[in-house]
Amino acid sequence: MAASAVPQGPAPDIPTHVPGLVLRELTLQDADVYYALLDRNRKHLSRLGNYQAESEATPAWVREHLSEDPGLSRRYGIRLNGELIGRVDLIAVDPPRYGTGYWLCESHVGAGHATAACAALYVYAARELGATDIFAGVTHGNDKSVALLRRLGFEPVADFEEYTRYRLSLVQ
């Protein structure tokens, strides 16, 4: 698919190398289970200020958020054996250059699930969407996120007062 093409229909499921770990598009049908996950992780999500809106989410906010058309962006639930354990997004800021954001349920941090989910999404982005670059902003002090990005080959490209921007080139 050309980078400028508009994806048709629902986003496909994306398998990872971890057995049972799959990315599935987050839709309005996921509102209740997504709200429950957010509700259980409010303190975790607001620890560094990255996901302030999510940490303050109400059921109405979640329904409205998931009913919005993502356009060329993709929002995926990270599912382990069918259970929603987090989220990873591909943000069509300036295709073929994309942004990304991700988070995991606090009880699943440290098992490699976010790394596997992000790796699978970025391979999909390069192959199916023609993505050339992925950018991520990481709040200073979020060492686990920096380690994840480094494992995937991201390099720091800009330092700001509150965060560092990282870039992964998908073109060799």
CSV table of N, CA and C in Angstrom, one decimal:
chain,number,residue,atom,x,y,z
A,1,MET,N,0.9,-1.2,0.0
A,1,MET,CA,0.0,0.0,0.0
A,1,MET,C,0.9,1.2,0.0
A,2,ALA,N,0.6,2.2,-0.8
A,2,ALA,CA,1.4,3.4,-0.9
A,2,ALA,C,1.1,4.2,0.4
A,3,ALA,N,2.2,5.0,0.8
A,3,ALA,CA,2.1,5.7,2.0
A,3,ALA,C,1.0,6.7,2.1
A,4,SER,N,0.6,7.2,0.9
A,4,SER,CA,-0.5,8.2,0.9
A,4,SER,C,-1.9,7.6,0.7
A,5,ALA,N,-2.0,6.3,0.6
A,5,ALA,CA,-3.2,5.6,0.4
A,5,ALA,C,-4.0,5.6,1.8
A,6,VAL,N,-5.3,5.7,1.7
A,6,VAL,CA,-6.1,5.6,2.9
A,6,VAL,C,-6.4,4.2,3.2
A,7,PRO,N,-6.1,3.6,4.4
A,7,PRO,CA,-6.4,2.3,4.7
A,7,PRO,C,-7.9,2.0,4.6
A,8,GLN,N,-8.3,0.9,4.0
A,8,GLN,CA,-9.7,0.5,3.9
A,8,GLN,C,-10.1,-0.5,4.9
A,9,GLY,N,-11.3,-0.3,5.5
A,9,GLY,CA,-11.8,-1.2,6.5
A,9,GLY,C,-11.1,-1.2,7.8
A,10,PRO,N,-11.4,-2.2,8.6
A,10,PRO,CA,-10.7,-2.2,9.9
A,10,PRO,C,-9.3,-2.6,9.8
A,11,ALA,N,-8.5,-2.1,10.8
A,11,ALA,CA,-7.1,-2.4,10.8
A,11,ALA,C,-6.9,-3.9,11.1
A,12,PRO,N,-6.0,-4.5,10.4
A,12,PRO,CA,-5.8,-6.0,10.6
A,12,PRO,C,-5.1,-6.2,12.0
A,13,ASP,N,-5.4,-7.4,12.6
A,13,ASP,CA,-4.7,-7.9,13.8
A,13,ASP,C,-3.2,-8.0,13.4
A,14,ILE,N,-2.4,-7.7,14.3
A,14,ILE,CA,-0.9,-7.9,14.1
A,14,ILE,C,-0.4,-8.8,15.2
A,15,PRO,N,0.1,-10.0,14.7
A,15,PRO,CA,0.7,-10.9,15.7
A,15,PRO,C,2.1,-10.4,16.1
A,16,THR,N,2.6,-10.9,17.2
A,16,THR,CA,3.9,-10.6,17.7
A,16,THR,C,4.7,-11.9,17.8
A,17,HIS,N,6.0,-11.9,18.1
A,17,HIS,CA,6.7,-13.1,18.3
A,17,HIS,C,6.5,-13.8,19.7
A,18,VAL,N,5.7,-13.1,20.6
A,18,VAL,CA,5.4,-13.7,21.9
A,18,VAL,C,4.1,-14.5,21.7
A,19,PRO,N,4.1,-15.7,22.1
A,19,PRO,CA,2.8,-16.5,22.0
A,19,PRO,C,1.7,-15.9,22.7
A,20,GLY,N,0.5,-15.7,22.1
A,20,GLY,CA,-0.7,-15.2,22.7
A,20,GLY,C,-0.7,-13.6,22.7
A,21,LEU,N,0.4,-13.0,22.3
A,21,LEU,CA,0.4,-11.5,22.3
A,21,LEU,C,0.1,-11.0,20.9
A,22,VAL,N,-1.1,-10.3,20.8
A,22,VAL,CA,-1.6,-9.8,19.5
A,22,VAL,C,-2.0,-8.3,19.7
A,23,LEU,N,-1.8,-7.6,18.6
A,23,LEU,CA,-2.4,-6.2,18.5
A,23,LEU,C,-3.7,-6.3,17.8
A,24,ARG,N,-4.7,-5.7,18.4
A,24,ARG,CA,-6.0,-5.6,17.7
A,24,ARG,C,-6.5,-4.2,17.9
A,25,GLU,N,-7.1,-3.7,16.8
A,25,GLU,CA,-7.6,-2.3,16.8
A,25,GLU,C,-8.5,-2.1,18.0
A,26,LEU,N,-8.3,-0.9,18.6
A,26,LEU,CA,-9.2,-0.5,19.7
A,26,LEU,C,-10.4,0.3,19.0
A,27,THR,N,-11.6,-0.2,19.3
A,27,THR,CA,-12.8,0.4,18.7
A,27,THR,C,-13.8,0.8,19.8
A,28,LEU,N,-14.9,1.4,19.4
A,28,LEU,CA,-15.9,1.7,20.4
A,28,LEU,C,-16.4,0.5,21.1
A,29,GLN,N,-16.4,-0.7,20.5
A,29,GLN,CA,-16.8,-1.9,21.1
A,29,GLN,C,-15.9,-2.3,22.3
A,30,ASP,N,-14.7,-1.7,22.4
A,30,ASP,CA,-13.8,-2.0,23.5
A,30,ASP,C,-13.9,-1.0,24.6
A,31,ALA,N,-14.9,-0.1,24.5
A,31,ALA,CA,-15.0,1.0,25.5
A,31,ALA,C,-15.0,0.6,26.9
A,32,ASP,N,-15.9,-0.4,27.3
A,32,ASP,CA,-16.0,-0.8,28.7
A,32,ASP,C,-14.7,-1.4,29.2
A,33,VAL,N,-14.1,-2.4,28.4
A,33,VAL,CA,-12.9,-3.0,28.9
A,33,VAL,C,-11.7,-2.1,28.9
A,34,TYR,N,-11.7,-1.1,28.0
A,34,TYR,CA,-10.6,-0.2,28.0
A,34,TYR,C,-10.7,0.8,29.2
A,35,TYR,N,-12.0,1.2,29.5
A,35,TYR,CA,-12.2,2.1,30.6
A,35,TYR,C,-11.7,1.3,31.9
A,36,ALA,N,-12.1,0.1,32.0
A,36,ALA,CA,-11.7,-0.7,33.2
A,36,ALA,C,-10.2,-0.8,33.3
A,37,LEU,N,-9.5,-1.0,32.2
A,37,LEU,CA,-8.0,-1.0,32.3
A,37,LEU,C,-7.5,0.3,32.7
A,38,LEU,N,-8.0,1.4,32.1
A,38,LEU,CA,-7.5,2.8,32.5
A,38,LEU,C,-7.8,3.0,34.0
A,39,ASP,N,-9.0,2.6,34.4
A,39,ASP,CA,-9.4,2.9,35.8
A,39,ASP,C,-8.4,2.1,36.8
A,40,ARG,N,-8.0,0.9,36.4
A,40,ARG,CA,-7.0,0.2,37.3
A,40,ARG,C,-5.6,0.8,37.3
A,41,ASN,N,-5.3,1.6,36.3
A,41,ASN,CA,-4.0,2.1,36.1
A,41,ASN,C,-3.8,3.6,36.2
A,42,ARG,N,-4.7,4.3,36.8
A,42,ARG,CA,-4.7,5.7,36.9
A,42,ARG,C,-3.4,6.3,37.5
A,43,LYS,N,-2.9,5.7,38.6
A,43,LYS,CA,-1.7,6.2,39.2
A,43,LYS,C,-0.5,5.9,38.3
A,44,HIS,N,-0.5,4.7,37.7
A,44,HIS,CA,0.6,4.3,36.8
A,44,HIS,C,0.7,5.3,35.6
A,45,LEU,N,-0.4,5.6,35.0
A,45,LEU,CA,-0.5,6.4,33.8
A,45,LEU,C,-0.1,7.9,34.1
A,46,SER,N,-0.4,8.4,35.3
A,46,SER,CA,-0.1,9.8,35.5
A,46,SER,C,1.2,10.0,36.2
A,47,ARG,N,1.9,8.9,36.5
A,47,ARG,CA,3.2,9.0,37.3
A,47,ARG,C,4.2,10.0,36.7
A,48,LEU,N,4.3,10.1,35.3
A,48,LEU,CA,5.2,11.0,34.7
A,48,LEU,C,4.5,12.1,33.9
A,49,GLY,N,3.1,12.0,33.9
A,49,GLY,CA,2.4,13.0,33.2
A,49,GLY,C,2.1,12.7,31.7
A,50,ASN,N,2.6,11.6,31.2
A,50,ASN,CA,2.5,11.3,29.8
A,50,ASN,C,1.0,11.1,29.4
A,51,TYR,N,0.3,10.4,30.2
A,51,TYR,CA,-1.1,10.0,29.8
A,51,TYR,C,-2.1,10.6,30.7
A,52,GLN,N,-2.1,12.0,30.9
A,52,GLN,CA,-2.9,12.7,31.8
A,52,GLN,C,-4.4,12.5,31.5
A,53,ALA,N,-4.8,12.6,30.2
A,53,ALA,CA,-6.2,12.5,29.8
A,53,ALA,C,-6.7,11.1,30.1
A,54,GLU,N,-5.9,10.1,29.9
A,54,GLU,CA,-6.3,8.7,30.2
A,54,GLU,C,-6.4,8.5,31.7
A,55,SER,N,-5.5,9.1,32.4
A,55,SER,CA,-5.5,8.9,33.9
A,55,SER,C,-6.7,9.5,34.5
A,56,GLU,N,-7.4,10.5,33.8
A,56,GLU,CA,-8.6,11.2,34.3
A,56,GLU,C,-9.8,10.7,33.6
A,57,ALA,N,-9.7,9.6,32.8
A,57,ALA,CA,-10.8,9.2,31.9
A,57,ALA,C,-12.1,8.9,32.7
A,58,THR,N,-13.2,9.2,32.0
A,58,THR,CA,-14.5,8.8,32.5
A,58,THR,C,-15.0,7.8,31.4
A,59,PRO,N,-16.1,7.0,31.7
A,59,PRO,CA,-16.6,6.2,30.7
A,59,PRO,C,-17.1,7.0,29.4
A,60,ALA,N,-17.6,8.2,29.6
A,60,ALA,CA,-18.0,9.0,28.5
A,60,ALA,C,-16.8,9.5,27.7
A,61,TRP,N,-15.7,9.8,28.3
A,61,TRP,CA,-14.5,10.2,27.6
A,61,TRP,C,-14.0,9.1,26.7
A,62,VAL,N,-14.0,7.9,27.3
A,62,VAL,CA,-13.5,6.7,26.6
A,62,VAL,C,-14.4,6.5,25.3
A,63,ARG,N,-15.7,6.5,25.5
A,63,ARG,CA,-16.6,6.3,24.4
A,63,ARG,C,-16.4,7.3,23.3
A,64,GLU,N,-16.3,8.6,23.7
A,64,GLU,CA,-16.0,9.6,22.7
A,64,GLU,C,-14.7,9.4,22.0
A,65,HIS,N,-13.7,9.2,22.8
A,65,HIS,CA,-12.3,9.0,22.3
A,65,HIS,C,-12.3,7.8,21.3
A,66,LEU,N,-12.9,6.7,21.6
A,66,LEU,CA,-12.8,5.5,20.7
A,66,LEU,C,-13.8,5.6,19.5
A,67,SER,N,-14.7,6.6,19.6
A,67,SER,CA,-15.6,6.8,18.5
A,67,SER,C,-15.0,7.7,17.4
A,68,GLU,N,-14.0,8.4,17.8
A,68,GLU,CA,-13.3,9.3,16.8
A,68,GLU,C,-12.6,8.5,15.8
A,69,ASP,N,-12.8,9.0,14.5
A,69,ASP,CA,-12.1,8.4,13.4
A,69,ASP,C,-10.6,8.6,13.5
A,70,PRO,N,-9.8,7.6,13.5
A,70,PRO,CA,-8.3,7.8,13.7
A,70,PRO,C,-7.7,8.2,12.3
A,71,GLY,N,-8.4,8.3,11.3
A,71,GLY,CA,-7.9,8.7,10.0
A,71,GLY,C,-6.8,7.7,9.5
A,72,LEU,N,-5.6,8.2,9.2
A,72,LEU,CA,-4.5,7.4,8.8
A,72,LEU,C,-3.7,6.8,10.0
A,73,SER,N,-4.1,7.2,11.2
A,73,SER,CA,-3.4,6.7,12.4
A,73,SER,C,-4.0,5.3,12.7
A,74,ARG,N,-3.3,4.6,13.5
A,74,ARG,CA,-3.8,3.3,14.0
A,74,ARG,C,-3.7,3.3,15.5
A,75,ARG,N,-4.8,2.8,16.2
A,75,ARG,CA,-4.7,2.6,17.7
A,75,ARG,C,-5.0,1.2,17.9
A,76,TYR,N,-4.1,0.5,18.6
A,76,TYR,CA,-4.2,-0.9,18.9
A,76,TYR,C,-4.2,-1.2,20.4
A,77,GLY,N,-5.0,-2.2,20.7
A,77,GLY,CA,-5.0,-2.7,22.1
A,77,GLY,C,-4.0,-3.8,22.0
A,78,ILE,N,-3.1,-3.9,23.1
A,78,ILE,CA,-2.2,-5.0,23.2
A,78,ILE,C,-2.9,-6.0,24.0
A,79,ARG,N,-3.1,-7.2,23.5
A,79,ARG,CA,-3.9,-8.3,24.1
A,79,ARG,C,-3.0,-9.5,24.3
A,80,LEU,N,-3.0,-10.0,25.5
A,80,LEU,CA,-2.3,-11.2,25.9
A,80,LEU,C,-3.4,-12.3,26.2
A,81,ASN,N,-3.4,-13.3,25.3
A,81,ASN,CA,-4.4,-14.4,25.4
A,81,ASN,C,-5.8,-13.8,25.5
A,82,GLY,N,-6.1,-12.8,24.7
A,82,GLY,CA,-7.4,-12.2,24.7
A,82,GLY,C,-7.6,-11.1,25.7
A,83,GLU,N,-6.8,-11.0,26.7
A,83,GLU,CA,-7.0,-9.9,27.7
A,83,GLU,C,-6.3,-8.6,27.3
A,84,LEU,N,-7.0,-7.5,27.4
A,84,LEU,CA,-6.4,-6.2,27.0
A,84,LEU,C,-5.5,-5.8,28.2
A,85,ILE,N,-4.2,-5.6,27.8
A,85,ILE,CA,-3.2,-5.3,28.8
A,85,ILE,C,-2.5,-4.0,28.5
A,86,GLY,N,-2.8,-3.3,27.4
A,86,GLY,CA,-2.2,-2.0,27.1
A,86,GLY,C,-2.6,-1.5,25.8
A,87,ARG,N,-1.8,-0.5,25.3
A,87,ARG,CA,-2.2,0.2,24.1
A,87,ARG,C,-0.9,0.6,23.4
A,88,VAL,N,-0.9,0.6,22.0
A,88,VAL,CA,0.2,1.2,21.2
A,88,VAL,C,-0.4,1.8,20.0
A,89,ASP,N,0.0,3.0,19.7
A,89,ASP,CA,-0.5,3.8,18.6
A,89,ASP,C,0.5,4.1,17.6
A,90,LEU,N,0.1,4.2,16.4
A,90,LEU,CA,0.9,4.7,15.3
A,90,LEU,C,0.2,6.0,14.8
A,91,ILE,N,0.8,7.1,15.0
A,91,ILE,CA,0.2,8.4,14.7
A,91,ILE,C,0.7,9.0,13.4
A,92,ALA,N,-0.3,9.2,12.5
A,92,ALA,CA,0.1,9.7,11.2
A,92,ALA,C,0.2,11.2,11.2
A,93,VAL,N,1.4,11.7,11.7
A,93,VAL,CA,1.7,13.1,11.8
A,93,VAL,C,2.0,13.7,10.4
A,94,ASP,N,2.9,13.0,9.7
A,94,ASP,CA,3.3,13.5,8.4
A,94,ASP,C,3.8,12.3,7.6
A,95,PRO,N,2.8,11.4,7.2
A,95,PRO,CA,3.2,10.2,6.5
A,95,PRO,C,4.1,10.5,5.3
A,96,PRO,N,5.2,9.8,5.2
A,96,PRO,CA,5.5,8.4,5.7
A,96,PRO,C,6.2,8.5,7.1
A,97,ARG,N,6.2,9.6,7.7
A,97,ARG,CA,6.8,9.7,9.1
A,97,ARG,C,5.7,9.7,10.1
A,98,TYR,N,5.8,8.8,11.1
A,98,TYR,CA,4.8,8.6,12.1
A,98,TYR,C,5.3,8.8,13.5
A,99,GLY,N,4.4,9.1,14.4
A,99,GLY,CA,4.7,9.2,15.8
A,99,GLY,C,4.2,7.9,16.4
A,100,THR,N,4.6,7.7,17.7
A,100,THR,CA,4.1,6.5,18.4
A,100,THR,C,3.9,6.8,19.9
A,101,GLY,N,3.0,6.1,20.5
A,101,GLY,CA,2.8,6.2,21.9
A,101,GLY,C,2.4,4.8,22.4
A,102,TYR,N,2.7,4.4,23.6
A,102,TYR,CA,2.4,3.1,24.1
A,102,TYR,C,2.4,3.1,25.6
A,103,TRP,N,1.6,2.2,26.2
A,103,TRP,CA,1.6,2.0,27.6
A,103,TRP,C,1.1,0.6,27.9
A,104,LEU,N,1.5,0.0,29.0
A,104,LEU,CA,1.1,-1.3,29.5
A,104,LEU,C,0.5,-1.2,30.9
A,105,CYS,N,-0.4,-2.1,31.2
A,105,CYS,CA,-0.9,-2.2,32.5
A,105,CYS,C,0.3,-2.4,33.4
A,106,GLU,N,0.3,-1.8,34.6
A,106,GLU,CA,1.4,-1.8,35.5
A,106,GLU,C,1.8,-3.3,35.8
A,107,SER,N,0.8,-4.2,35.9
A,107,SER,CA,1.1,-5.6,36.3
A,107,SER,C,1.8,-6.3,35.2
A,108,HIS,N,1.9,-5.8,34.0
A,108,HIS,CA,2.5,-6.5,32.9
A,108,HIS,C,3.8,-5.8,32.5
A,109,VAL,N,4.3,-4.8,33.2
A,109,VAL,CA,5.5,-4.1,32.8
A,109,VAL,C,6.7,-5.1,33.2
A,110,GLY,N,7.7,-5.1,32.3
A,110,GLY,CA,8.9,-5.8,32.6
A,110,GLY,C,8.9,-7.2,32.0
A,111,ALA,N,7.9,-7.6,31.2
A,111,ALA,CA,7.8,-9.0,30.7
A,111,ALA,C,8.2,-9.0,29.2
A,112,GLY,N,8.5,-7.8,28.6
A,112,GLY,CA,8.8,-7.7,27.2
A,112,GLY,C,7.6,-7.6,26.3
A,113,HIS,N,6.5,-7.4,26.8
A,113,HIS,CA,5.3,-7.3,26.0
A,113,HIS,C,5.2,-6.0,25.2
A,114,ALA,N,5.6,-4.9,25.8
A,114,ALA,CA,5.6,-3.6,25.1
A,114,ALA,C,6.6,-3.6,24.0
A,115,THR,N,7.8,-4.1,24.2
A,115,THR,CA,8.8,-4.2,23.2
A,115,THR,C,8.3,-5.1,22.0
A,116,ALA,N,7.7,-6.2,22.3
A,116,ALA,CA,7.2,-7.1,21.2
A,116,ALA,C,6.1,-6.4,20.5
A,117,ALA,N,5.2,-5.7,21.2
A,117,ALA,CA,4.1,-5.1,20.5
A,117,ALA,C,4.6,-3.9,19.6
A,118,CYS,N,5.5,-3.1,20.1
A,118,CYS,CA,6.0,-2.0,19.3
A,118,CYS,C,6.8,-2.5,18.1
A,119,ALA,N,7.6,-3.5,18.3
A,119,ALA,CA,8.4,-4.1,17.2
A,119,ALA,C,7.4,-4.6,16.1
A,120,ALA,N,6.4,-5.3,16.4
A,120,ALA,CA,5.5,-5.8,15.5
A,120,ALA,C,4.7,-4.7,14.7
A,121,LEU,N,4.3,-3.6,15.5
A,121,LEU,CA,3.6,-2.5,14.9
A,121,LEU,C,4.5,-1.8,13.9
A,122,TYR,N,5.8,-1.6,14.2
A,122,TYR,CA,6.7,-0.8,13.3
A,122,TYR,C,7.0,-1.6,12.1
A,123,VAL,N,7.1,-2.9,12.2
A,123,VAL,CA,7.3,-3.7,11.0
A,123,VAL,C,6.1,-3.6,10.1
A,124,TYR,N,4.9,-3.7,10.7
A,124,TYR,CA,3.7,-3.5,9.9
A,124,TYR,C,3.6,-2.1,9.2
A,125,ALA,N,4.0,-1.1,10.0
A,125,ALA,CA,4.0,0.3,9.5
A,125,ALA,C,4.9,0.4,8.2
A,126,ALA,N,6.1,-0.2,8.3
A,126,ALA,CA,7.0,-0.1,7.2
A,126,ALA,C,6.5,-0.9,6.0
A,127,ARG,N,6.0,-2.1,6.2
A,127,ARG,CA,5.6,-3.0,5.1
A,127,ARG,C,4.3,-2.6,4.5
A,128,GLU,N,3.3,-2.2,5.3
A,128,GLU,CA,1.9,-2.0,4.8
A,128,GLU,C,1.6,-0.5,4.6
A,129,LEU,N,2.2,0.4,5.4
A,129,LEU,CA,1.9,1.8,5.3
A,129,LEU,C,3.0,2.6,4.6
A,130,GLY,N,4.1,2.0,4.3
A,130,GLY,CA,5.2,2.7,3.7
A,130,GLY,C,5.9,3.6,4.6
A,131,ALA,N,5.8,3.4,5.9
A,131,ALA,CA,6.5,4.3,6.9
A,131,ALA,C,8.0,4.3,6.7
A,132,THR,N,8.6,5.4,6.8
A,132,THR,CA,10.0,5.6,6.8
A,132,THR,C,10.7,5.9,8.1
A,133,ASP,N,9.9,6.5,9.0
A,133,ASP,CA,10.5,6.9,10.3
A,133,ASP,C,9.4,6.8,11.3
A,134,ILE,N,9.8,6.5,12.5
A,134,ILE,CA,8.9,6.5,13.7
A,134,ILE,C,9.5,7.4,14.7
A,135,PHE,N,8.7,8.4,15.3
A,135,PHE,CA,9.2,9.3,16.3
A,135,PHE,C,8.5,9.0,17.6
A,136,ALA,N,9.2,9.2,18.7
A,136,ALA,CA,8.6,9.0,20.0
A,136,ALA,C,9.1,10.1,21.0
A,137,GLY,N,8.3,10.7,21.8
A,137,GLY,CA,8.7,11.6,22.8
A,137,GLY,C,8.6,10.9,24.2
A,138,VAL,N,9.7,11.0,24.9
A,138,VAL,CA,9.7,10.4,26.2
A,138,VAL,C,10.0,11.4,27.3
A,139,THR,N,9.1,11.5,28.3
A,139,THR,CA,9.3,12.4,29.4
A,139,THR,C,10.6,12.0,30.2
A,140,HIS,N,11.3,13.1,30.5
A,140,HIS,CA,12.5,12.8,31.3
A,140,HIS,C,12.2,12.0,32.6
A,141,GLY,N,13.0,11.0,32.9
A,141,GLY,CA,12.7,10.2,34.0
A,141,GLY,C,12.0,8.9,33.7
A,142,ASN,N,11.5,8.7,32.5
A,142,ASN,CA,10.8,7.5,32.1
A,142,ASN,C,11.9,6.5,31.5
A,143,ASP,N,12.7,6.0,32.4
A,143,ASP,CA,13.9,5.2,32.0
A,143,ASP,C,13.4,3.9,31.3
A,144,LYS,N,12.3,3.3,31.7
A,144,LYS,CA,11.9,2.1,31.1
A,144,LYS,C,11.5,2.3,29.6
A,145,SER,N,10.9,3.4,29.3
A,145,SER,CA,10.5,3.7,28.0
A,145,SER,C,11.7,4.0,27.1
A,146,VAL,N,12.7,4.7,27.7
A,146,VAL,CA,13.9,4.9,26.9
A,146,VAL,C,14.6,3.6,26.6
A,147,ALA,N,14.7,2.7,27.6
A,147,ALA,CA,15.3,1.4,27.4
A,147,ALA,C,14.5,0.6,26.3
A,148,LEU,N,13.2,0.7,26.3
A,148,LEU,CA,12.4,0.0,25.2
A,148,LEU,C,12.8,0.6,23.9
A,149,LEU,N,12.8,1.9,23.7
A,149,LEU,CA,13.2,2.5,22.4
A,149,LEU,C,14.6,2.1,22.0
A,150,ARG,N,15.5,2.1,22.9
A,150,ARG,CA,16.9,1.8,22.5
A,150,ARG,C,16.9,0.3,22.1
A,151,ARG,N,16.2,-0.6,22.7
A,151,ARG,CA,16.2,-2.0,22.3
A,151,ARG,C,15.7,-2.1,20.8
A,152,LEU,N,14.8,-1.2,20.4
A,152,LEU,CA,14.2,-1.3,19.1
A,152,LEU,C,15.1,-0.5,18.1
A,153,GLY,N,16.1,0.2,18.5
A,153,GLY,CA,17.0,0.9,17.6
A,153,GLY,C,16.8,2.4,17.5
A,154,PHE,N,15.9,2.9,18.3
A,154,PHE,CA,15.6,4.4,18.3
A,154,PHE,C,16.9,5.1,18.8
A,155,GLU,N,17.1,6.3,18.2
A,155,GLU,CA,18.2,7.2,18.6
A,155,GLU,C,17.6,8.5,19.1
A,156,PRO,N,18.2,9.2,20.1
A,156,PRO,CA,17.7,10.5,20.5
A,156,PRO,C,18.0,11.5,19.4
A,157,VAL,N,17.1,12.4,19.1
A,157,VAL,CA,17.3,13.4,18.0
A,157,VAL,C,17.1,14.8,18.5
A,158,ALA,N,16.4,15.0,19.6
A,158,ALA,CA,16.2,16.4,20.1
A,158,ALA,C,15.8,16.3,21.6
A,159,ASP,N,16.4,17.2,22.4
A,159,ASP,CA,16.1,17.3,23.8
A,159,ASP,C,15.4,18.6,24.1
A,160,PHE,N,14.2,18.4,24.8
A,160,PHE,CA,13.4,19.6,25.2
A,160,PHE,C,13.3,19.6,26.7
A,161,GLU,N,12.7,20.7,27.2
A,161,GLU,CA,12.7,20.9,28.7
A,161,GLU,C,12.0,19.7,29.4
A,162,GLU,N,11.0,19.1,28.9
A,162,GLU,CA,10.3,18.1,29.6
A,162,GLU,C,10.4,16.7,29.0
A,163,TYR,N,10.9,16.6,27.8
A,163,TYR,CA,11.1,15.3,27.1
A,163,TYR,C,12.2,15.3,26.1
A,164,THR,N,12.5,14.0,25.7
A,164,THR,CA,13.5,13.8,24.6
A,164,THR,C,12.7,13.2,23.5
A,165,ARG,N,13.0,13.6,22.2
A,165,ARG,CA,12.4,13.0,21.1
A,165,ARG,C,13.4,12.0,20.5
A,166,TYR,N,12.9,10.8,20.2
A,166,TYR,CA,13.6,9.7,19.6
A,166,TYR,C,13.1,9.4,18.2
A,167,ARG,N,14.0,8.8,17.4
A,167,ARG,CA,13.7,8.5,16.0
A,167,ARG,C,14.2,7.1,15.7
A,168,LEU,N,13.3,6.4,15.0
A,168,LEU,CA,13.7,5.1,14.4
A,168,LEU,C,13.6,5.2,12.9
A,169,SER,N,14.7,5.0,12.2
A,169,SER,CA,14.6,5.0,10.7
A,169,SER,C,14.2,3.6,10.3
A,170,LEU,N,13.2,3.4,9.4
A,170,LEU,CA,12.8,2.1,8.9
A,170,LEU,C,13.3,1.9,7.5
A,171,VAL,N,14.1,2.8,7.0
A,171,VAL,CA,14.7,2.7,5.7
A,171,VAL,C,16.2,2.4,5.9
A,172,GLN,N,16.7,1.4,5.2
A,172,GLN,CA,18.2,1.1,5.3
A,172,GLN,C,18.9,1.7,4.2
